[in-house]
Amino acid sequence: MCGIVAYLGDKQAYPILIKGLKRLEYRGYDSAGVALIDGHEINLYKKKGKVIELESFTQGKNIKGTVGIGHTRWATHGIPNDENAHPHFSGSENLAIIHNGIIENYASLKAELLKRGHQFTSETDTEVLIHLIEDIQNNTHVDLVEAVRIALNKTLGAYAIVIVSKDNPDTMIAAKKSSPLVIGIGDNFEYFVASDATPIVEYTKNVVYLNDEEIAIMQRGKKLQLMDIKKHAITPYIQELEVHLEAIEKGGFEHFMLKEIFEQPQSIRNSMRGRIDLDKGIVSLGGIRDYEQKIINAQRIIIVACGTSWHAGLVGEYLFEDLARIPVEVEYASEFRYRNPIINESDVVIAISQSGETADTLAAIKLAKEKGATIIGICNVVGSTISRATDGGSYTHAGPEIGVASTKAFTAQVTVLSLMALSIAHKKGSISESKFRQLLVELYAIPEKVALLLESDEKIKYIASIFKGVSNFLYLGRGYNFPVALEGALKLKEISYIHAEGYPAAEMKHGPIALIDEEMPVVVIATRKGNYEKVISNIEEVKARNGKIIAIVTKGDVDVKKIADYVIEIPEVEDALSPLLTCIPLQLLSYHIAVMRGCNVDQPRNLAKSVTVE
Ligand code: G6P
């Protein structure tokens, strides 16, 4: 949700900022802007639209400067236009700021500043913050760092900010609360700042992740200084980055989404790496070892998540209840936190988040923690806020996911949930040794089956070409594949803008069946081991009303083939692990339909990958 990037060093900042903004564009693409210090001037360029619009706007302008800040926006306060684009100037234009987050009390701060004669050029909360900082400087004659510190003590809400100043042309000040911020330290104290490490990785591996309410002072050629907003000095903890450059580039694929779909044999394998010993029949998840007994004895597990991660959570519910016999509730984090939920110390909360930054999921964790529950995280981004806020957990190791529509993160989450449920079930004795071993061997074989399944890409593309023009889609599944139906529908609507609904197959007759006519494609997951006969009856109900059936079936299927219009085969698999396969054709179907409709699949309209506002 907004991407920020900044540079101070010996190099020209502009190309570094632009490249960094392109890497961060998944966080929002309503507008983009940069501000660079050239001598004692701050030159600001900003434009509504994507980074590419900013590039055309700056073409031919001789943009110079070795200190600069850049921003790509996902609009919260004020419509996407040039004025609301970041960076924002202070009243005197001595200071410029970029900001990710929301200053919740901006309206009252703005009212006070207006009374004191400040004039604003945008509708943003960010402009209020930079005016406030300047106002403090003017009225108290403190230095810039102190003015920033005082201002941050007056603000409520979330921020990751970087500020530059005409009067201190060799300094950058950054600070964060709730929104992520990482600082890269290059040779001779060259500094990079960004919302995530992707703009930094090709320049340095040495990074400092800022914690909440910390302020960083970066000065040319000088050591990084950190303090908290109460003015206590902090020693920077420098870590080595694990992200590699190849992981964040398209590698010959037309889109990140397609690359990420095709990476799944590898990403699922990485999620299992070192965690399964087939010979000994063991699953070991180091990050939850200390909490396993707690999970085994839990009165219930509450899974909290948003979006695709919530769908993975639903698969987790089936897995934990079916295999480990522990009651599970799956909650939208945003609902959970606001409905005064009953939580006690014997509850275990599993928070699932690809980015590890989703504001609602983080708030749900905080609430459950206050009430004494044990919190387990399943995150993809190492070192993310959620991964640090949990008691224990397991990373998914899917690698960076850049496409806004989540694909490989979903299968990695389901893989880790499968490992967790199997491990707990085994230790609890709720499944037999032979069943445990059988599922373990099957899980281990999933990456190969995914690779096989990806060979159906051309066929799926053909099916996409037939349905690319429709306005509605229905997705049906039962049991383990009901969450996959929801996920399939979400994938289609987010990237192709076709209205789609996922439903439990048997629920169709309680409403959606009214929508079915010869125009309506219905995707049905009809695998052999998952309530097969019942699903066939549901398919018959659709066919009786002339609906078009696209069925996901098990290889060698005979019965569904007789009635479906199109079938996509998946390899034979146990029902409990089938979501890891059935979701793949649905990802490809959405992808191809979106491409054929001319949609921007990696950056769908109005969406952002990391949602750090409520
Ligand atoms: C956004 C993204 C989704 C994602 C959801 C939850 O809406 O566009 O792809 O599933 O946030 O994000 P998280 O990072 O917590 O999994």
Short mmCIF file of N, CA, C and O in Angstrom, two decimals, residues 174-253:
data_model
loop_
_atom_site.label_atom_id
_atom_site.label_comp_id
_atom_site.label_asym_id
_atom_site.label_seq_id
_atom_site.Cartn_x
_atom_site.Cartn_y
_atom_site.Cartn_z
N ALA A 174 14.32 9.16 8.12
CA ALA A 174 13.24 8.19 7.88
C ALA A 174 12.66 7.76 9.22
O ALA A 174 13.34 7.85 10.25
N ALA A 175 11.41 7.33 9.20
CA ALA A 175 10.80 6.84 10.44
C ALA A 175 9.66 5.91 10.06
O ALA A 175 9.15 5.97 8.93
N LYS A 176 9.29 5.04 11.01
CA LYS A 176 8.16 4.16 10.69
C LYS A 176 7.34 3.78 11.90
O LYS A 176 7.83 3.74 13.03
N LYS A 177 6.07 3.55 11.64
CA LYS A 177 5.17 2.91 12.60
C LYS A 177 4.10 2.17 11.79
O LYS A 177 3.45 2.76 10.95
N SER A 178 3.99 0.92 12.02
CA SER A 178 3.04 0.02 11.35
C SER A 178 3.34 -0.25 9.86
O SER A 178 3.15 -1.36 9.40
N SER A 179 3.75 0.75 9.10
CA SER A 179 4.09 0.49 7.70
C SER A 179 5.58 0.09 7.63
O SER A 179 6.38 0.60 8.40
N PRO A 180 5.92 -0.82 6.70
CA PRO A 180 7.29 -1.33 6.70
C PRO A 180 8.33 -0.37 6.12
O PRO A 180 8.01 0.45 5.25
N LEU A 181 9.56 -0.51 6.58
CA LEU A 181 10.66 0.32 6.05
C LEU A 181 11.99 -0.40 6.28
O LEU A 181 12.26 -0.88 7.37
N VAL A 182 12.77 -0.47 5.22
CA VAL A 182 14.07 -1.13 5.34
C VAL A 182 15.14 -0.18 4.80
O VAL A 182 14.92 0.53 3.82
N ILE A 183 16.29 -0.16 5.47
CA ILE A 183 17.39 0.72 5.06
C ILE A 183 18.54 -0.16 4.60
O ILE A 183 18.94 -1.09 5.30
N GLY A 184 19.05 0.12 3.40
CA GLY A 184 20.22 -0.60 2.90
C GLY A 184 21.44 0.27 3.10
O GLY A 184 21.39 1.48 2.86
N ILE A 185 22.54 -0.34 3.53
CA ILE A 185 23.77 0.43 3.74
C ILE A 185 24.83 -0.08 2.78
O ILE A 185 25.26 -1.23 2.85
N GLY A 186 25.21 0.79 1.83
CA GLY A 186 26.21 0.41 0.83
C GLY A 186 27.61 0.85 1.29
O GLY A 186 27.82 1.21 2.44
N ASP A 187 28.56 0.81 0.32
CA ASP A 187 29.93 1.22 0.65
C ASP A 187 29.96 2.70 1.02
O ASP A 187 29.18 3.49 0.50
N ASN A 188 30.89 3.06 1.86
CA ASN A 188 31.08 4.46 2.29
C ASN A 188 29.79 5.12 2.77
O ASN A 188 29.51 6.26 2.43
N PHE A 189 28.99 4.34 3.48
CA PHE A 189 27.73 4.85 4.05
C PHE A 189 26.84 5.50 3.00
O PHE A 189 26.37 6.62 3.14
N GLU A 190 26.68 4.76 1.93
CA GLU A 190 25.68 5.13 0.92
C GLU A 190 24.37 4.51 1.42
O GLU A 190 24.36 3.37 1.93
N TYR A 191 23.25 5.25 1.34
CA TYR A 191 22.01 4.76 1.94
C TYR A 191 20.89 4.59 0.92
O TYR A 191 20.70 5.43 0.03
N PHE A 192 20.16 3.49 1.09
CA PHE A 192 18.96 3.21 0.31
C PHE A 192 17.84 3.00 1.32
O PHE A 192 18.05 2.37 2.36
N VAL A 193 16.66 3.51 1.04
CA VAL A 193 15.53 3.26 1.93
C VAL A 193 14.38 2.78 1.05
O VAL A 193 14.19 3.29 -0.06
N ALA A 194 13.63 1.79 1.52
CA ALA A 194 12.50 1.32 0.70
C ALA A 194 11.48 0.59 1.56
O ALA A 194 11.76 0.20 2.69
N SER A 195 10.28 0.42 0.96
CA SER A 195 9.19 -0.29 1.66
C SER A 195 9.50 -1.78 1.78
O SER A 195 9.02 -2.44 2.69
N ASP A 196 10.22 -2.32 0.80
CA ASP A 196 10.73 -3.69 0.97
C ASP A 196 12.10 -3.72 0.32
O ASP A 196 12.56 -2.74 -0.26
N ALA A 197 12.74 -4.88 0.43
CA ALA A 197 14.16 -4.92 0.04
C ALA A 197 14.38 -4.96 -1.47
O ALA A 197 15.52 -4.82 -1.92
N THR A 198 13.30 -5.11 -2.28
CA THR A 198 13.53 -5.34 -3.70
C THR A 198 14.27 -4.20 -4.43
O THR A 198 15.05 -4.47 -5.33
N PRO A 199 14.06 -2.92 -4.06
CA PRO A 199 14.83 -1.89 -4.76
C PRO A 199 16.30 -1.83 -4.31
O PRO A 199 17.11 -1.15 -4.91
N ILE A 200 16.61 -2.55 -3.24
CA ILE A 200 17.93 -2.41 -2.62
C ILE A 200 18.86 -3.55 -3.01
O ILE A 200 20.07 -3.38 -3.11
N VAL A 201 18.26 -4.73 -3.29
CA VAL A 201 19.02 -5.98 -3.36
C VAL A 201 20.21 -5.93 -4.33
O VAL A 201 21.25 -6.54 -4.08
N GLU A 202 20.09 -5.17 -5.44
CA GLU A 202 21.21 -5.21 -6.37
C GLU A 202 22.36 -4.29 -5.97
O GLU A 202 23.42 -4.32 -6.59
N TYR A 203 22.17 -3.48 -4.94
CA TYR A 203 23.23 -2.54 -4.54
C TYR A 203 23.96 -3.00 -3.27
O TYR A 203 25.14 -2.77 -3.11
N THR A 204 23.21 -3.57 -2.33
CA THR A 204 23.85 -4.01 -1.08
C THR A 204 23.02 -5.11 -0.44
O THR A 204 21.81 -5.21 -0.66
N LYS A 205 23.70 -5.93 0.34
CA LYS A 205 23.00 -7.01 1.06
C LYS A 205 22.85 -6.63 2.54
O LYS A 205 22.24 -7.37 3.31
N ASN A 206 23.45 -5.51 2.93
CA ASN A 206 23.40 -5.13 4.35
C ASN A 206 22.21 -4.23 4.62
O ASN A 206 22.12 -3.13 4.09
N VAL A 207 21.31 -4.73 5.43
CA VAL A 207 20.09 -3.94 5.66
C VAL A 207 19.74 -3.86 7.14
O VAL A 207 20.13 -4.71 7.94
N VAL A 208 19.00 -2.80 7.47
CA VAL A 208 18.46 -2.63 8.82
C VAL A 208 16.95 -2.49 8.65
O VAL A 208 16.48 -1.61 7.91
N TYR A 209 16.18 -3.37 9.29
CA TYR A 209 14.72 -3.23 9.28
C TYR A 209 14.36 -2.31 10.45
O TYR A 209 14.67 -2.61 11.60
N LEU A 210 13.72 -1.20 10.13
CA LEU A 210 13.34 -0.27 11.19
C LEU A 210 12.17 -0.84 11.99
O LEU A 210 11.28 -1.46 11.41
N ASN A 211 12.19 -0.66 13.29
CA ASN A 211 11.06 -1.08 14.12
C ASN A 211 10.11 0.09 14.29
O ASN A 211 10.45 1.24 14.00
N ASP A 212 8.91 -0.23 14.83
CA ASP A 212 7.92 0.82 15.02
C ASP A 212 8.45 1.93 15.92
O ASP A 212 9.15 1.66 16.91
N GLU A 213 8.09 3.16 15.57
CA GLU A 213 8.45 4.36 16.33
C GLU A 213 9.95 4.57 16.42
O GLU A 213 10.46 5.09 17.40
N GLU A 214 10.66 4.13 15.39
CA GLU A 214 12.10 4.43 15.31
C GLU A 214 12.34 5.47 14.21
O GLU A 214 11.65 5.49 13.19
N ILE A 215 13.35 6.29 14.47
CA ILE A 215 13.74 7.34 13.51
C ILE A 215 15.17 7.05 13.08
O ILE A 215 16.02 6.76 13.93
N ALA A 216 15.42 7.12 11.76
CA ALA A 216 16.77 6.89 11.26
C ALA A 216 17.31 8.19 10.69
O ALA A 216 16.61 8.89 9.95
N ILE A 217 18.56 8.50 11.02
CA ILE A 217 19.20 9.69 10.47
C ILE A 217 20.36 9.22 9.60
O ILE A 217 21.28 8.56 10.10
N MET A 218 20.26 9.54 8.31
CA MET A 218 21.30 9.11 7.37
C MET A 218 22.02 10.33 6.84
O MET A 218 21.37 11.23 6.29
N GLN A 219 23.32 10.37 7.06
CA GLN A 219 24.09 11.52 6.58
C GLN A 219 25.21 11.03 5.69
O GLN A 219 25.80 9.97 5.95
N ARG A 220 25.47 11.81 4.66
CA ARG A 220 26.48 11.41 3.69
C ARG A 220 27.79 11.05 4.38
O ARG A 220 28.31 11.83 5.18
N GLY A 221 28.29 9.83 4.11
CA GLY A 221 29.59 9.41 4.63
C GLY A 221 29.63 9.16 6.13
O GLY A 221 30.70 8.96 6.69
N LYS A 222 28.47 9.20 6.79
CA LYS A 222 28.49 8.99 8.24
C LYS A 222 27.69 7.75 8.60
O LYS A 222 26.81 7.33 7.86
N LYS A 223 28.00 7.21 9.79
CA LYS A 223 27.31 6.02 10.28
C LYS A 223 25.82 6.27 10.46
O LYS A 223 25.43 7.39 10.84
N LEU A 224 25.04 5.22 10.28
CA LEU A 224 23.59 5.33 10.49
C LEU A 224 23.30 5.58 11.98
O LEU A 224 23.85 4.91 12.84
N GLN A 225 22.45 6.58 12.23
CA GLN A 225 22.03 6.81 13.62
C GLN A 225 20.56 6.46 13.77
O GLN A 225 19.74 6.85 12.93
N LEU A 226 20.23 5.78 14.84
CA LEU A 226 18.84 5.44 15.12
C LEU A 226 18.44 5.92 16.50
O LEU A 226 19.26 5.88 17.43
N MET A 227 17.21 6.33 16.62
CA MET A 227 16.66 6.64 17.95
C MET A 227 15.17 6.31 17.93
O MET A 227 14.58 6.15 16.85
N ASP A 228 14.56 6.17 19.09
CA ASP A 228 13.12 6.00 19.07
C ASP A 228 12.45 7.36 19.26
O ASP A 228 13.15 8.37 19.51
N ILE A 229 11.13 7.40 19.17
CA ILE A 229 10.50 8.72 19.20
C ILE A 229 10.48 9.31 20.61
O ILE A 229 10.08 10.45 20.80
N LYS A 230 10.96 8.54 21.58
CA LYS A 230 11.12 9.09 22.93
C LYS A 230 12.56 9.60 23.12
O LYS A 230 12.99 9.91 24.21
N LYS A 231 13.35 9.53 22.08
CA LYS A 231 14.71 10.07 22.01
C LYS A 231 15.78 9.15 22.59
O LYS A 231 16.88 9.59 22.92
N HIS A 232 15.48 7.86 22.77
CA HIS A 232 16.51 6.93 23.23
C HIS A 232 17.31 6.46 22.02
O HIS A 232 16.72 6.03 21.02
N ALA A 233 18.64 6.50 22.16
CA ALA A 233 19.49 6.04 21.04
C ALA A 233 19.37 4.52 20.91
O ALA A 233 19.19 3.81 21.90
N ILE A 234 19.44 4.04 19.67
CA ILE A 234 19.31 2.59 19.41
C ILE A 234 20.49 2.16 18.54
O ILE A 234 20.87 2.87 17.61
N THR A 235 21.04 0.99 18.87
CA THR A 235 22.14 0.48 18.03
C THR A 235 21.54 -0.26 16.85
O THR A 235 20.74 -1.17 17.02
N PRO A 236 21.90 0.14 15.61
CA PRO A 236 21.31 -0.53 14.45
C PRO A 236 21.70 -2.01 14.40
O PRO A 236 22.85 -2.35 14.67
N TYR A 237 20.73 -2.86 14.05
CA TYR A 237 21.01 -4.28 13.90
C TYR A 237 21.08 -4.56 12.40
O TYR A 237 20.06 -4.56 11.70
N ILE A 238 22.29 -4.77 11.91
CA ILE A 238 22.47 -4.95 10.47
C ILE A 238 22.34 -6.43 10.12
O ILE A 238 23.01 -7.27 10.70
N GLN A 239 21.44 -6.73 9.18
CA GLN A 239 21.22 -8.12 8.77
C GLN A 239 21.62 -8.30 7.32
O GLN A 239 21.66 -7.34 6.56
N GLU A 240 21.84 -9.56 6.95
CA GLU A 240 22.16 -9.81 5.55
C GLU A 240 20.89 -10.20 4.80
O GLU A 240 20.12 -11.05 5.26
N LEU A 241 20.69 -9.57 3.64
CA LEU A 241 19.48 -9.85 2.84
C LEU A 241 19.51 -11.23 2.24
O LEU A 241 20.55 -11.68 1.77
N GLU A 242 18.36 -11.89 2.22
CA GLU A 242 18.31 -13.23 1.62
C GLU A 242 17.74 -13.23 0.21
O GLU A 242 17.82 -14.22 -0.49
N VAL A 243 17.13 -12.10 -0.19
CA VAL A 243 16.48 -12.06 -1.51
C VAL A 243 17.53 -11.98 -2.62
O VAL A 243 18.54 -11.30 -2.49
N HIS A 244 17.32 -12.73 -3.72
CA HIS A 244 18.24 -12.65 -4.85
C HIS A 244 17.57 -11.93 -6.01
O HIS A 244 16.35 -12.02 -6.18
N LEU A 245 18.39 -11.28 -6.82
CA LEU A 245 17.87 -10.45 -7.91
C LEU A 245 16.99 -11.24 -8.89
O LEU A 245 15.92 -10.79 -9.28
N GLU A 246 17.42 -12.46 -9.26
CA GLU A 246 16.64 -13.26 -10.23
C GLU A 246 15.21 -13.48 -9.74
O GLU A 246 14.28 -13.58 -10.53
N ALA A 247 15.07 -13.58 -8.42
CA ALA A 247 13.75 -13.89 -7.86
C ALA A 247 12.76 -12.75 -8.07
O ALA A 247 11.56 -12.96 -7.98
N ILE A 248 13.24 -11.57 -8.35
CA ILE A 248 12.32 -10.44 -8.49
C ILE A 248 12.25 -9.94 -9.94
O ILE A 248 11.75 -8.87 -10.21
N GLU A 249 12.79 -10.74 -10.87
CA GLU A 249 12.67 -10.36 -12.28
C GLU A 249 11.81 -11.38 -13.03
O GLU A 249 11.60 -12.48 -12.54
N LYS A 250 11.36 -11.01 -14.24
CA LYS A 250 10.35 -11.85 -14.91
C LYS A 250 10.91 -13.12 -15.53
O LYS A 250 10.15 -14.03 -15.86
N GLY A 251 12.23 -13.18 -15.73
CA GLY A 251 12.86 -14.40 -16.23
C GLY A 251 12.24 -14.95 -17.50
O GLY A 251 12.01 -16.15 -17.61
N GLY A 252 11.96 -14.08 -18.47
CA GLY A 252 11.47 -14.54 -19.78
C GLY A 252 9.96 -14.70 -19.87
O GLY A 252 9.42 -14.89 -20.95
N PHE A 253 9.24 -14.65 -18.76
CA PHE A 253 7.78 -14.75 -18.82
C PHE A 253 7.18 -13.40 -19.15
O PHE A 253 7.76 -12.36 -18.83
#
